[in-house]
mmCIF file of C-alpha atoms and ligand atoms in Angstrom:
data_model
loop_
_atom_site.group_PDB
_atom_site.id
_atom_site.type_symbol
_atom_site.label_atom_id
_atom_site.label_comp_id
_atom_site.label_asym_id
_atom_site.label_seq_id
_atom_site.Cartn_x
_atom_site.Cartn_y
_atom_site.Cartn_z
ATOM 1 C CA MET A 26 172.739 20.461 86.410
ATOM 2 C CA SER A 27 175.253 22.120 84.979
ATOM 3 C CA ASP A 28 178.633 20.665 83.940
ATOM 4 C CA PRO A 29 181.655 21.913 86.584
ATOM 5 C CA THR A 30 183.914 21.071 83.880
ATOM 6 C CA THR A 31 182.589 24.311 82.319
ATOM 7 C CA GLN A 32 182.398 25.898 85.671
ATOM 8 C CA ALA A 33 185.650 25.958 86.533
ATOM 9 C CA SER A 34 186.849 26.946 83.163
ATOM 10 C CA ALA A 35 184.390 30.089 83.396
ATOM 11 C CA ALA A 36 186.441 31.162 86.712
ATOM 12 C CA HIS A 37 189.559 30.731 85.481
ATOM 13 C CA ARG A 38 188.436 33.409 82.554
ATOM 14 C CA THR A 39 187.611 35.473 84.870
ATOM 15 C CA ALA A 40 190.408 35.385 87.418
ATOM 16 C CA LEU A 41 192.814 36.090 83.958
ATOM 17 C CA ASP A 42 190.690 39.557 83.321
ATOM 18 C CA ARG A 43 192.630 42.253 84.133
ATOM 19 C CA PRO A 44 191.172 45.619 85.090
ATOM 20 C CA GLN A 45 192.449 48.735 83.122
ATOM 21 C CA PRO A 46 196.004 49.886 83.261
ATOM 22 C CA VAL A 47 196.894 52.801 85.319
ATOM 23 C CA THR A 48 200.894 54.703 85.219
ATOM 24 C CA ILE A 49 202.473 54.910 88.165
ATOM 25 C CA GLU A 50 205.817 56.798 88.442
ATOM 26 C CA VAL A 51 209.268 54.896 89.080
ATOM 27 C CA ASP A 52 212.161 57.042 89.622
ATOM 28 C CA GLY A 53 210.428 60.134 87.868
ATOM 29 C CA GLN A 54 209.306 57.757 84.705
ATOM 30 C CA ARG A 55 206.311 57.118 84.033
ATOM 31 C CA VAL A 56 205.474 53.670 83.711
ATOM 32 C CA CYS A 57 202.513 51.504 83.070
ATOM 33 C CA ALA A 58 200.891 48.829 85.526
ATOM 34 C CA TYR A 59 197.604 46.948 85.960
ATOM 35 C CA PRO A 60 195.586 47.856 89.636
ATOM 36 C CA GLY A 61 196.147 45.286 92.312
ATOM 37 C CA GLU A 62 199.388 42.980 90.645
ATOM 38 C CA SER A 63 202.458 43.882 93.286
ATOM 39 C CA LEU A 64 204.690 46.596 92.716
ATOM 40 C CA ALA A 65 207.361 44.148 92.713
ATOM 41 C CA THR A 66 205.304 41.834 89.406
ATOM 42 C CA ALA A 67 205.237 46.413 87.792
ATOM 43 C CA LEU A 68 208.346 46.710 88.317
ATOM 44 C CA LEU A 69 209.512 43.326 86.885
ATOM 45 C CA ALA A 70 207.000 43.786 84.145
ATOM 46 C CA ALA A 71 209.264 46.964 83.055
ATOM 47 C CA GLY A 72 212.390 45.794 83.112
ATOM 48 C CA ARG A 73 213.538 46.710 86.801
ATOM 49 C CA ARG A 74 215.056 43.802 87.158
ATOM 50 C CA ALA A 75 217.173 45.289 90.030
ATOM 51 C CA VAL A 76 215.108 47.458 92.637
ATOM 52 C CA ARG A 77 217.594 48.432 95.676
ATOM 53 C CA THR A 78 221.261 48.211 96.831
ATOM 54 C CA THR A 79 222.890 46.884 99.530
ATOM 55 C CA ALA A 80 225.396 48.790 102.010
ATOM 56 C CA SER A 81 227.979 47.505 99.698
ATOM 57 C CA GLY A 82 226.664 48.381 95.868
ATOM 58 C CA ALA A 83 225.379 45.656 95.063
ATOM 59 C CA ARG A 84 221.985 44.899 92.780
ATOM 60 C CA ARG A 85 219.588 43.426 94.453
ATOM 61 C CA ALA A 86 216.020 41.959 92.699
ATOM 62 C CA PRO A 87 212.612 40.193 94.328
ATOM 63 C CA TYR A 88 213.132 37.040 95.685
ATOM 64 C CA CYS A 89 211.518 35.214 97.279
ATOM 65 C CA ASN A 90 207.794 37.320 96.161
ATOM 66 C CA MET A 91 205.971 36.720 99.376
ATOM 67 C CA GLY A 92 207.250 38.960 101.909
ATOM 68 C CA VAL A 93 209.996 36.986 103.748
ATOM 69 C CA CYS A 94 213.493 38.445 101.960
ATOM 70 C CA PHE A 95 213.167 41.952 101.487
ATOM 71 C CA GLU A 96 215.225 42.004 99.001
ATOM 72 C CA CYS A 97 212.451 44.306 96.938
ATOM 73 C CA VAL A 98 212.112 46.977 98.831
ATOM 74 C CA VAL A 99 211.128 50.330 97.364
ATOM 75 C CA THR A 100 210.863 53.662 98.883
ATOM 76 C CA VAL A 101 206.519 54.578 97.626
ATOM 77 C CA ASP A 102 205.414 57.468 98.277
ATOM 78 C CA ASP A 103 207.830 58.487 100.185
ATOM 79 C CA VAL A 104 207.394 55.854 102.803
ATOM 80 C CA PRO A 105 210.879 54.687 102.860
ATOM 81 C CA TYR A 106 211.273 49.969 102.912
ATOM 82 C CA GLN A 107 208.715 48.622 101.143
ATOM 83 C CA ARG A 108 208.465 45.463 99.972
ATOM 84 C CA SER A 109 207.024 45.825 96.418
ATOM 85 C CA CYS A 110 206.038 42.403 96.162
ATOM 86 C CA LEU A 111 203.357 43.301 99.270
ATOM 87 C CA VAL A 112 202.358 46.303 97.761
ATOM 88 C CA ARG A 113 199.705 46.438 95.170
ATOM 89 C CA VAL A 114 199.833 48.819 92.019
ATOM 90 C CA ARG A 115 196.848 51.729 92.716
ATOM 91 C CA ALA A 116 197.317 54.823 89.932
ATOM 92 C CA GLY A 117 199.404 58.091 90.780
ATOM 93 C CA MET A 118 201.700 56.106 92.839
ATOM 94 C CA ARG A 119 205.259 57.677 92.973
ATOM 95 C CA VAL A 120 208.582 54.622 93.651
ATOM 96 C CA ARG A 121 211.698 55.222 94.619
ATOM 97 C CA THR A 122 213.919 52.436 93.506
ATOM 98 C CA GLY A 123 218.001 51.488 94.598
ATOM 99 C CA VAL A 124 217.771 51.604 98.413
ATOM 100 C CA ALA A 125 220.137 50.974 100.330
ATOM 101 C CA ARG A 126 219.443 48.596 103.871
HETATM 102 S S1 LIG B 16 210.419 39.877 97.323
HETATM 103 FE FE1 LIG B 16 211.431 38.956 99.206
HETATM 104 S S2 LIG B 16 210.326 40.300 100.435
HETATM 105 FE FE2 LIG B 16 209.550 40.502 98.475
#
């Protein structure tokens, strides 16, 4: 019989394994990201603190990270109003920030 503590540790290590990074395009710049992570995470990790602006010009950033607030909307592959916290990174995706809503 195996030790449940050892099994939990092995499962935890596996959960932290990351795939090889890929390149995505954000506002015309190449950004390194990990496939499967949320686009909001990739944008924040790349130093993009604000991803859209309001109609009055206020800068907004991901807030809830679970698809509720819509503060993280961006354009992905020419499809507007995508919630970046719900979109998974995939190689070659083209992202445009600064969407007014
Ligand atoms: S951060 Fe709230 S919907 Fe994406």
